[in-house]
């Protein structure tokens, strides 16, 4: 058995080629009735298999080859029609299957057979095929319209740390596959529709041609008509029943939504989710049975079945609630018993407080759970910044607003915002023609995205679909919180990094490369000094992941200076490539803003750096004009690829960074020495402040 499976796996291309060639042979070469019976049986088997596959898959993309399979089965079925027509007209006999189907359906009455055959054609052509085609068209259009929004949503999740790069690539690939699949399904539906039309034409040709040939061969008109109608109806049924099954499979596949279970399981869950509807249906059917003239037994029989089903499900639901309640009470009791007095004084390093209407966000039944997203975020920040974010505790707090959540660092609230469960955040997009806001046509609650302050609206599911159709970015409530948490943690990374964290990082290096640390920590630099240098780097979002290189740089400059700020600048120069890459655009160009020589000279004269802080002596309006100049240049360069940085000399870089930090906290300040390794630097503006 295993050998056969391996052979089929490695020779699938050859089998497909021979299958297509075989279909062409059926079209061209006459086959004896016994082989035709076998091929007709194979056609029915394939159609049954396709229906069962579509019933058991979880999402349409699991059967992404269906459009190609649909084309091949349609061609195969038409080839069989040609082969059977050839036998019917030439020999007046087309095998046992066609003869049996014809006799069984016609049942002695030719007109009845024709009517039944035409009814099957109408069911397939008018009902199933037409509906499946319409669904395919609409789904294909909506899928293509929603592609930009889905891609932006994936990018937002990636930037927030909710997913990894590998997961983002998988999701992008899935979005592309969905668009291709529904596009091909839109066209593939025409095969089924054309097959139904061909069936009607073929039956007319068979009856007329057979009648003429029968008379030509000396058969009476009545016998010729009966013989060829029986054979034609049998041929039509043998081909149209598989066609009907494949049309059904097409309809199931196009109407199926993605889920974690197959169709039968989903239908069972959704049918019996509201048990009271079964009881109401039972009562209504019982009332129908009381109406004069209507048969009592069928209505009351089904009403009794519905009633028993309602009673059983209601009893099961009650037992389930009691078990859940007992479990919750036991869990609460256990938590109280396990609580220790020393825990009362403990302080979480990082904590998320949820208002009481947001408690369901922490439900472990949600997939993925909030805690799983937090773990992914911690992993993403560890890769980006090179530091381990401590465990983040999630608790409820009834003292804050019901829809609010707060982010606490060592008990101090550093950020908060508002969420609406079961709602989505739609971000402002490109203005519509006439300068109209893209959000103007969306009904929802006006707000601002908490991480970056962008205009946005909270919308329900109906408005979400409308927003996706016009290409706006739509984010669910947990992703909004995770993105906000990500930015807050990155901005406060220097505060989060503790001496214990630094000690842990050093110990990890000792395990891998013990010689790297030997003679540096604590011989030359204490943990405290190294902690301060790493905090300086993190305060400007410089990754400390390459800690071995940082230690090498410190050991080299240790004999020249002990000043923490100067050592930080030396480390930054050695990490210049990674610093620049953070702000480069996709083309590799680093956009920069510079200061005019006279402006930079005045700043140099006013800044007095020492080992711990930077003192300045500048008129307030002078500094404000510098900041205004930077903002004006950034606003005019909105189409620039990459994040513009302020480029100054190394000796005043830290001082200028501290000057503009409170007004422009996200503005990076780099030195000329740090951009030497950048392949291309583009100046987008010069700030010049005149007296």
XYZ file of C-alpha atoms in Angstrom:
691
model
C 0.000 0.000 0.000
C 2.815 2.391 0.912
C 4.570 1.634 -2.388
C 1.413 2.559 -4.299
C 1.101 5.845 -2.344
C 4.738 6.746 -3.041
C 4.323 5.888 -6.720
C 1.213 8.078 -7.004
C 2.983 10.933 -5.223
C 6.058 10.968 -7.468
C 4.239 10.140 -10.712
C 1.282 12.511 -10.261
C 2.406 14.699 -13.185
C 2.562 11.670 -15.480
C -0.861 10.456 -14.329
C -2.391 13.896 -14.982
C -0.928 14.037 -18.500
C -2.201 10.545 -19.339
C -5.624 11.420 -17.883
C -5.967 14.429 -20.197
C -4.769 12.363 -23.164
C -7.275 9.656 -22.197
C -10.119 12.192 -22.259
C -9.074 13.215 -25.778
C -9.053 9.555 -26.836
C -12.613 9.153 -25.537
C -13.612 12.080 -27.762
C -12.006 10.644 -30.887
C -12.045 6.823 -30.684
C -15.175 4.605 -30.437
C -15.225 2.513 -27.246
C -17.193 -0.709 -26.629
C -20.155 -0.485 -24.189
C -18.328 -2.333 -21.384
C -15.539 0.298 -21.268
C -18.115 3.093 -21.465
C -19.900 1.580 -18.442
C -16.616 1.658 -16.521
C -15.931 5.298 -17.478
C -19.472 6.370 -16.544
C -19.066 4.684 -13.163
C -15.732 6.499 -12.712
C -17.455 9.819 -13.510
C -20.106 9.219 -10.833
C -17.420 8.185 -8.315
C -15.383 11.345 -8.897
C -18.438 13.581 -8.431
C -19.367 11.862 -5.143
C -15.760 12.195 -3.957
C -15.724 15.940 -4.724
C -18.939 16.535 -2.758
C -17.574 14.663 0.271
C -14.273 16.571 0.128
C -16.018 19.958 0.057
C -18.216 18.925 2.987
C -15.222 18.012 5.157
C -12.683 20.779 4.479
C -12.315 23.630 6.985
C -11.714 26.466 4.529
C -11.964 26.833 0.721
C -8.188 27.199 0.255
C -7.713 23.601 1.410
C -9.098 22.661 -2.014
C -7.444 25.406 -4.065
C -7.124 23.073 -7.083
C -10.916 22.815 -7.376
C -11.221 25.176 -10.418
C -8.749 23.022 -12.384
C -10.492 19.829 -11.230
C -13.814 21.352 -12.295
C -12.469 22.010 -15.794
C -11.123 18.457 -16.155
C -14.320 16.801 -14.868
C -16.443 18.943 -17.204
C -14.258 17.963 -20.161
C -14.412 14.304 -19.085
C -18.192 14.419 -18.815
C -18.573 16.019 -22.267
C -16.222 13.404 -23.733
C -18.452 10.691 -22.267
C -21.483 12.406 -23.810
C -19.799 12.277 -27.222
C -18.836 8.616 -26.752
C -22.329 7.602 -25.601
C -23.983 9.588 -28.417
C -21.762 7.770 -30.912
C -22.895 4.376 -29.574
C -26.574 5.365 -29.338
C -26.726 6.593 -32.933
C -24.532 3.880 -34.462
C -25.683 0.782 -32.582
C -28.866 1.757 -30.760
C -27.249 0.514 -27.546
C -24.838 2.290 -25.128
C -24.157 -0.157 -22.326
C -25.938 -1.443 -19.251
C -25.724 1.717 -17.109
C -27.411 4.020 -19.632
C -30.077 1.399 -20.465
C -30.820 0.779 -16.775
C -31.052 4.476 -15.905
C -33.362 5.058 -18.870
C -35.745 2.194 -18.055
C -35.795 3.020 -14.339
C -36.612 6.718 -14.758
C -38.950 6.444 -17.741
C -40.848 3.575 -16.079
C -42.860 2.773 -19.161
C -43.851 6.377 -19.864
C -41.548 8.300 -22.208
C -43.071 11.682 -21.365
C -42.468 11.184 -17.619
C -38.810 10.430 -18.290
C -38.356 13.589 -20.327
C -40.064 15.724 -17.674
C -37.890 14.322 -14.869
C -34.742 14.889 -16.920
C -35.729 18.491 -17.685
C -36.496 19.121 -13.998
C -32.963 18.000 -13.101
C -31.585 20.373 -15.745
C -33.637 23.264 -14.309
C -32.480 22.508 -10.737
C -28.860 22.507 -11.803
C -28.960 25.354 -14.331
C -31.367 27.817 -12.714
C -30.898 27.172 -8.985
C -27.513 25.750 -8.001
C -25.282 26.879 -10.887
C -26.687 30.396 -11.114
C -26.438 30.927 -7.346
C -22.887 29.559 -7.186
C -21.842 31.819 -10.084
C -23.283 34.894 -8.399
C -21.588 34.078 -5.084
C -18.272 33.522 -6.889
C -18.547 36.891 -8.657
C -19.347 38.819 -5.480
C -16.735 36.992 -3.388
C -14.039 37.573 -6.018
C -14.844 41.291 -6.161
C -14.941 41.730 -2.383
C -11.735 39.713 -1.947
C -9.858 41.886 -4.439
C -11.247 45.105 -2.907
C -10.222 43.999 0.586
C -6.647 43.004 -0.360
C -4.998 46.397 0.434
C -6.727 46.559 3.828
C -5.705 42.991 4.683
C -2.089 43.674 3.680
C -2.005 46.810 5.853
C -3.570 44.887 8.745
C -0.825 42.246 8.461
C 1.824 44.988 8.455
C 0.212 46.569 11.524
C 0.221 43.239 13.400
C 3.857 42.672 12.401
C 4.912 46.130 13.568
C 3.085 45.678 16.864
C 4.789 42.349 17.509
C 1.520 40.442 17.381
C 2.975 38.127 14.728
C 6.450 37.120 13.600
C 7.962 37.746 10.169
C 7.362 34.109 9.217
C 3.697 34.348 10.255
C 3.344 37.599 8.281
C 4.737 35.926 5.152
C 2.298 33.026 5.569
C -0.652 35.424 5.979
C 0.422 37.519 2.957
C 0.686 34.349 0.887
C -2.776 33.300 2.053
C -4.271 36.685 1.060
C -2.767 36.314 -2.422
C -3.999 32.733 -2.702
C -7.518 33.792 -1.674
C -7.629 36.447 -4.397
C -6.364 33.998 -7.024
C -8.711 31.226 -5.866
C -11.912 33.278 -5.874
C -10.912 34.871 -9.183
C -10.529 31.450 -10.810
C -13.719 30.190 -9.133
C -15.567 33.071 -10.787
C -14.497 31.743 -14.180
C -14.756 28.060 -13.293
C -18.457 28.452 -12.515
C -19.018 29.099 -16.226
C -17.892 25.516 -16.947
C -20.778 24.118 -14.914
C -23.250 26.511 -16.523
C -22.026 25.613 -20.013
C -22.214 21.918 -19.193
C -25.905 22.253 -18.306
C -26.618 24.000 -21.629
C -24.671 21.313 -23.491
C -26.805 18.640 -21.786
C -30.019 20.159 -23.168
C -28.590 20.430 -26.691
C -27.195 16.880 -26.644
C -30.521 15.341 -25.576
C -32.311 17.142 -28.431
C -29.683 15.956 -30.927
C -29.861 12.367 -29.672
C -33.663 12.165 -29.866
C -33.914 13.779 -33.307
C -30.902 11.976 -34.769
C -31.908 8.621 -33.293
C -35.483 8.995 -34.556
C -34.283 9.720 -38.116
C -31.744 6.873 -38.082
C -34.309 4.455 -36.611
C -36.778 5.147 -39.410
C -33.948 4.850 -41.946
C -33.137 1.392 -40.545
C -36.730 0.235 -40.917
C -37.931 0.662 -37.318
C -41.442 1.979 -36.831
C -41.661 5.646 -35.738
C -43.239 4.733 -32.392
C -40.571 2.138 -31.547
C -37.757 4.406 -32.733
C -39.020 7.278 -30.621
C -39.380 5.098 -27.516
C -35.985 3.399 -27.967
C -33.983 6.560 -28.485
C -35.815 8.551 -25.810
C -35.051 5.815 -23.256
C -31.381 5.749 -24.275
C -31.151 9.552 -24.422
C -32.791 10.042 -21.024
C -30.533 7.365 -19.548
C -27.475 9.019 -21.089
C -28.619 12.415 -19.864
C -29.199 11.190 -16.318
C -25.867 9.371 -16.148
C -24.095 12.593 -17.134
C -26.328 15.130 -15.397
C -26.405 13.437 -11.970
C -22.580 13.759 -11.649
C -22.890 17.280 -13.091
C -25.500 18.086 -10.446
C -23.235 16.712 -7.695
C -20.257 18.756 -8.929
C -22.456 21.863 -9.162
C -23.469 21.143 -5.566
C -19.783 20.840 -4.581
C -19.124 24.183 -6.303
C -21.954 25.815 -4.368
C -20.767 24.358 -1.049
C -17.191 25.519 -1.662
C -18.147 29.069 -2.659
C -20.585 29.495 0.240
C -18.239 28.019 2.856
C -16.509 30.362 5.301
C -13.233 29.547 7.055
C -13.651 27.711 10.359
C -11.825 25.272 12.611
C -14.335 22.461 11.965
C -16.007 20.963 8.917
C -19.410 21.980 7.565
C -21.506 19.348 9.366
C -20.001 20.265 12.743
C -20.535 23.988 12.132
C -24.164 23.419 11.107
C -24.814 21.325 14.211
C -23.342 23.982 16.503
C -25.230 26.833 14.853
C -28.564 25.000 14.518
C -28.693 23.994 18.168
C -27.015 27.058 19.675
C -30.430 28.587 20.467
C -32.367 25.671 21.927
C -35.558 27.653 22.499
C -36.151 27.804 18.729
C -36.614 24.011 18.748
C -39.330 24.317 21.387
C -41.070 27.089 19.455
C -40.932 25.040 16.240
C -42.440 22.049 18.063
C -45.376 24.156 19.296
C -46.009 25.625 15.823
C -46.000 22.175 14.178
C -48.397 20.877 16.830
C -50.734 23.790 16.013
C -50.570 22.933 12.294
C -51.688 19.400 13.162
C -54.855 20.804 14.757
C -55.906 22.622 11.586
C -58.834 20.904 9.792
C -57.928 19.176 6.562
C -54.218 18.795 7.314
C -52.802 15.336 8.173
C -52.221 15.134 11.927
C -49.681 12.299 12.087
C -46.803 13.909 10.132
C -47.052 17.266 11.922
C -47.465 15.810 15.411
C -44.770 13.181 14.810
C -42.176 15.798 13.871
C -43.427 18.088 16.682
C -42.809 15.305 19.239
C -39.288 14.714 17.845
C -38.532 18.431 18.059
C -39.892 18.545 21.593
C -37.714 15.641 22.765
C -34.670 17.234 21.123
C -35.420 20.551 22.844
C -35.827 18.850 26.235
C -32.570 16.894 25.877
C -30.498 19.902 24.799
C -31.999 22.103 27.518
C -31.136 19.522 30.169
C -27.601 19.159 28.818
C -27.176 22.952 28.771
C -28.324 23.203 32.407
C -25.867 20.500 33.528
C -23.054 22.260 31.639
C -23.771 25.567 33.388
C -23.792 23.869 36.793
C -20.438 22.187 36.085
C -18.957 25.486 34.887
C -20.258 27.315 37.961
C -18.820 24.669 40.300
C -15.481 24.857 38.502
C -15.341 28.656 38.790
C -16.197 28.536 42.498
C -13.504 25.916 43.136
C -10.950 27.967 41.195
C -11.745 31.125 43.179
C -11.562 29.213 46.442
C -8.210 27.724 45.454
C -6.828 31.146 44.508
C -7.805 32.554 47.894
C -6.216 29.621 49.707
C -2.981 29.940 47.736
C -2.650 33.682 48.329
C 0.212 34.553 50.679
C 0.689 37.587 52.840
C 3.979 38.491 51.172
C 2.159 38.728 47.832
C 0.191 41.680 49.183
C 3.307 43.866 49.026
C 4.606 42.614 45.652
C 4.712 45.068 42.759
C 4.383 43.989 39.138
C 7.080 45.496 36.932
C 4.657 45.764 34.008
C 0.905 45.422 34.321
C -2.173 45.933 32.145
C -5.357 46.953 33.957
C -8.684 46.317 32.225
C -11.998 48.051 32.858
C -14.816 45.655 33.689
C -16.244 45.743 30.139
C -12.862 44.652 28.753
C -12.432 41.615 31.012
C -13.654 39.288 28.241
C -10.570 40.245 26.209
C -8.523 38.094 28.602
C -10.799 35.091 28.034
C -8.700 31.974 27.463
C -11.238 30.689 24.920
C -10.363 33.454 22.447
C -7.901 32.384 19.769
C -5.280 33.715 19.951
C -5.603 34.764 23.581
C -4.488 38.172 24.815
C -1.707 36.527 26.810
C -0.464 34.694 23.696
C -0.307 38.004 21.834
C 1.611 39.543 24.734
C 4.140 36.685 24.658
C 4.629 37.184 20.907
C 5.137 40.899 21.527
C 7.790 40.236 24.176
C 9.577 37.961 21.718
C 9.412 40.607 18.969
C 10.836 43.326 21.241
C 13.611 40.968 22.360
C 14.583 40.526 18.710
C 14.301 44.248 17.924
C 15.944 45.810 20.999
C 17.944 42.918 22.431
C 16.384 43.077 25.905
C 13.940 40.799 27.677
C 10.668 42.429 28.650
C 9.609 41.026 32.055
C 6.339 39.052 32.306
C 3.297 41.276 31.842
C 0.423 40.702 34.245
C -3.166 41.329 33.175
C -5.645 42.285 35.916
C -9.070 43.891 36.139
C -9.667 47.222 37.826
C -13.235 48.369 38.457
C -12.000 51.818 39.483
C -11.101 52.834 35.930
C -13.628 53.589 33.189
C -15.416 50.419 31.942
C -13.997 50.643 28.400
C -10.539 51.832 29.443
C -7.296 49.970 29.904
C -4.118 51.240 31.543
C -0.454 50.249 31.199
C 1.516 50.420 34.454
C 5.273 50.363 34.950
C 6.239 49.462 38.519
C 2.841 50.634 39.739
C 2.894 53.955 37.852
C 0.426 54.530 35.040
C 2.388 55.436 31.902
C -0.363 55.086 29.274
C -4.066 54.437 28.904
C -6.695 54.321 26.190
C -10.200 53.142 25.315
C -11.384 49.944 23.615
C -14.810 48.757 22.494
C -15.222 44.941 22.547
C -16.635 43.317 19.409
C -15.723 46.495 17.512
C -12.966 47.322 15.045
C -10.735 50.367 14.670
C -10.745 51.857 11.169
C -7.767 54.107 10.422
C -7.917 57.223 8.266
C -6.824 56.539 4.679
C -5.966 58.640 1.653
C -8.428 61.517 1.057
C -11.232 60.847 -1.389
C -11.747 62.957 -4.547
C -12.516 66.502 -3.525
C -10.423 66.267 -0.354
C -13.164 64.475 1.553
C -12.040 62.321 4.484
C -12.037 58.569 3.808
C -13.716 58.078 7.196
C -16.596 60.418 6.418
C -18.733 57.635 4.956
C -18.097 55.282 7.893
C -20.494 55.339 10.862
C -18.750 54.887 14.204
C -17.214 56.467 17.292
C -14.567 59.091 16.502
C -11.254 58.526 18.251
C -7.503 58.495 17.702
C -5.350 55.409 17.335
C -3.541 55.261 20.718
C -0.061 54.265 19.511
C 0.500 56.935 16.836
C -2.395 59.365 17.326
C -3.907 58.815 13.869
C -7.566 59.771 13.250
C -9.771 56.681 13.467
C -13.246 55.349 14.215
C -14.577 52.431 16.248
C -17.092 50.540 14.077
C -19.263 47.430 14.285
C -18.982 44.383 12.021
C -21.250 45.798 9.313
C -19.266 49.026 8.998
C -16.030 47.008 9.141
C -16.973 45.208 5.926
C -17.759 48.531 4.255
C -14.395 49.961 5.370
C -12.531 46.939 3.980
C -14.350 47.282 0.672
C -12.979 50.826 0.183
C -9.474 49.743 1.206
C -9.198 51.234 4.703
C -7.056 49.571 7.364
C -9.204 47.692 9.899
C -7.749 46.459 13.211
C -9.465 44.379 15.890
C -9.539 45.547 19.491
C -6.757 43.270 20.782
C -4.397 44.301 17.967
C -5.044 47.948 18.862
C -4.046 47.284 22.469
C -0.982 45.235 21.474
C 0.226 47.923 19.050
C -0.188 50.559 21.763
C 1.595 48.360 24.305
C 4.446 47.779 21.843
C 5.091 51.494 21.339
C 4.826 52.214 25.072
C 7.319 49.465 25.936
C 9.785 50.625 23.277
C 9.583 54.251 24.450
C 10.137 53.182 28.055
C 12.704 50.467 27.347
C 15.435 52.392 29.193
C 13.292 52.543 32.344
C 12.323 48.888 32.062
C 15.919 47.642 31.802
C 17.120 46.863 35.336
C 20.502 45.961 36.809
C 19.289 42.386 37.160
C 18.433 42.350 33.456
C 21.941 43.546 32.580
C 23.448 40.894 34.837
C 21.309 38.250 33.101
C 22.493 39.415 29.656
C 26.130 39.265 30.768
C 25.638 35.749 32.118
C 24.183 34.649 28.777
C 27.279 35.936 26.968
C 29.507 34.158 29.484
C 27.793 30.866 28.633
C 28.409 31.261 24.898
C 31.670 33.264 24.719
C 33.213 33.527 28.212
C 36.377 35.244 26.909
C 34.278 38.127 25.625
C 33.339 39.279 29.143
C 36.557 38.326 30.854
C 38.516 41.391 31.980
C 35.739 43.860 31.070
C 32.888 43.349 33.551
C 33.367 44.067 36.398
C 37.141 44.684 36.041
C 36.897 47.767 33.778
C 33.196 48.609 33.910
C 30.836 47.857 36.749
C 27.324 46.554 36.159
C 26.040 50.011 37.124
C 28.139 51.788 34.468
C 27.211 49.261 31.796
C 23.570 49.631 32.850
C 23.739 53.410 32.295
C 25.306 53.027 28.839
C 22.680 50.497 27.759
C 19.928 52.764 29.074
C 21.334 55.641 26.999
C 21.156 53.475 23.890
C 17.648 52.197 24.589
C 16.366 55.702 25.323
C 16.907 56.416 21.605
C 15.619 52.995 20.512
C 19.073 51.679 19.620
C 19.156 47.888 19.797
C 21.533 46.341 22.353
C 21.161 42.874 20.867
C 24.773 42.929 19.665
C 26.053 43.181 23.244
C 29.411 41.509 22.432
C 30.255 44.338 20.008
C 29.192 46.896 22.617
C 31.558 45.313 25.156
C 34.395 45.270 22.617
C 33.904 48.969 21.910
C 33.846 49.840 25.613
C 37.016 47.863 26.301
C 38.795 49.671 23.433
C 37.845 53.194 24.608
C 38.080 52.492 28.356
C 41.648 53.823 28.526
C 40.664 57.067 26.761
C 37.564 58.143 28.708
C 35.285 57.117 31.549
C 32.545 59.568 30.646
C 29.292 57.633 30.184
C 27.935 59.957 27.486
C 31.169 59.903 25.468
C 31.345 56.118 25.714
C 27.738 55.923 24.526
C 28.644 57.987 21.456
C 31.576 55.664 20.717
C 29.272 52.658 20.933
C 26.765 54.353 18.620
C 29.496 54.838 16.011
C 30.311 51.148 16.149
C 26.610 50.298 15.753
C 26.146 52.854 12.977
C 25.067 50.351 10.318
C 22.192 48.959 12.389
C 21.167 52.446 13.549
C 20.964 53.776 9.977
C 19.122 50.724 8.657
C 16.294 51.478 11.093
C 15.498 54.743 9.302
C 16.347 53.844 5.697
C 13.560 53.513 3.189
C 12.924 50.462 1.042
C 15.289 51.880 -1.586
C 18.155 52.041 0.936
C 18.207 55.851 1.008
C 18.472 57.629 4.372
C 16.487 60.919 4.342
C 18.087 63.576 6.588
C 17.438 67.107 7.783
C 20.496 69.234 8.565
C 21.157 72.516 10.353
C 22.757 75.455 8.613
C 26.383 76.091 9.706
C 25.534 79.297 11.578
C 22.582 77.667 13.378
C 24.730 74.710 14.412
C 27.499 77.074 15.544
C 25.090 78.976 17.815
C 23.878 75.720 19.306
C 27.429 74.563 19.931
C 28.184 77.795 21.754
C 25.085 77.413 23.933
C 25.429 73.725 24.900
C 27.606 72.860 27.922
C 27.913 69.062 28.190
C 29.174 67.349 31.313
C 29.183 63.741 32.497
C 25.579 63.570 33.615
C 23.452 66.095 31.737
C 23.443 68.801 29.131
C 22.987 72.452 30.056
C 21.893 75.023 27.505
C 21.823 78.764 27.294
C 19.473 79.670 24.457
C 16.647 82.149 23.986
C 13.332 80.264 24.039
C 12.254 81.645 20.658
C 15.492 80.453 19.017
C 14.854 76.842 20.047
C 11.197 77.092 19.051
C 12.155 78.294 15.561
C 14.488 75.306 15.156
C 11.705 72.908 16.103
C 9.242 74.692 13.797
C 11.727 74.436 10.932
C 12.151 70.691 11.471
C 8.385 70.131 11.598
C 7.821 72.183 8.419
C 10.382 70.155 6.474
C 8.909 66.851 7.685
C 5.378 67.894 6.699
C 6.506 68.916 3.203
C 8.311 65.597 2.742
C 5.408 63.257 3.518
C 6.118 61.203 0.378
C 9.743 60.546 1.323
C 10.666 56.859 1.525
C 11.913 56.250 5.086
C 11.863 58.186 8.372
C 13.713 61.541 8.164
C 16.384 62.058 10.840
C 18.166 65.180 12.065
C 21.867 65.067 11.139
C 24.370 67.049 13.265
C 27.972 66.840 14.467
C 28.812 64.233 17.081
C 29.881 66.684 19.798
C 26.412 68.284 20.018
C 24.266 65.310 18.955
C 23.206 64.306 22.475
C 22.584 67.907 23.517
C 20.312 68.622 20.554
C 18.490 65.347 21.109
C 17.681 66.391 24.679
C 16.599 69.855 23.509
C 13.983 68.616 21.039
C 12.937 65.422 22.841
C 9.948 66.820 24.738
C 8.532 68.458 21.604
C 9.608 65.861 19.023
C 10.018 62.593 20.970
C 10.036 60.419 17.840
C 12.614 62.507 15.953
C 15.902 60.622 15.703
C 19.130 62.650 15.910
C 22.176 61.088 14.236
C 25.744 62.299 13.884
C 27.685 62.612 10.639
C 30.031 59.882 11.863
C 27.101 57.474 12.226
C 25.895 57.793 8.617
C 29.269 57.113 6.993
C 28.325 53.450 6.541
C 24.983 54.310 4.939
C 25.050 53.612 1.162
C 23.126 56.771 0.247
C 22.108 59.831 2.254
C 19.599 62.335 0.881
C 19.142 65.781 2.409
C 15.480 66.790 2.229
C 15.867 70.167 3.948
C 18.104 72.551 5.904
C 16.951 74.340 9.055
C 18.225 77.902 9.170
C 17.342 80.261 12.018
C 18.156 83.896 11.415
C 18.563 86.487 14.137
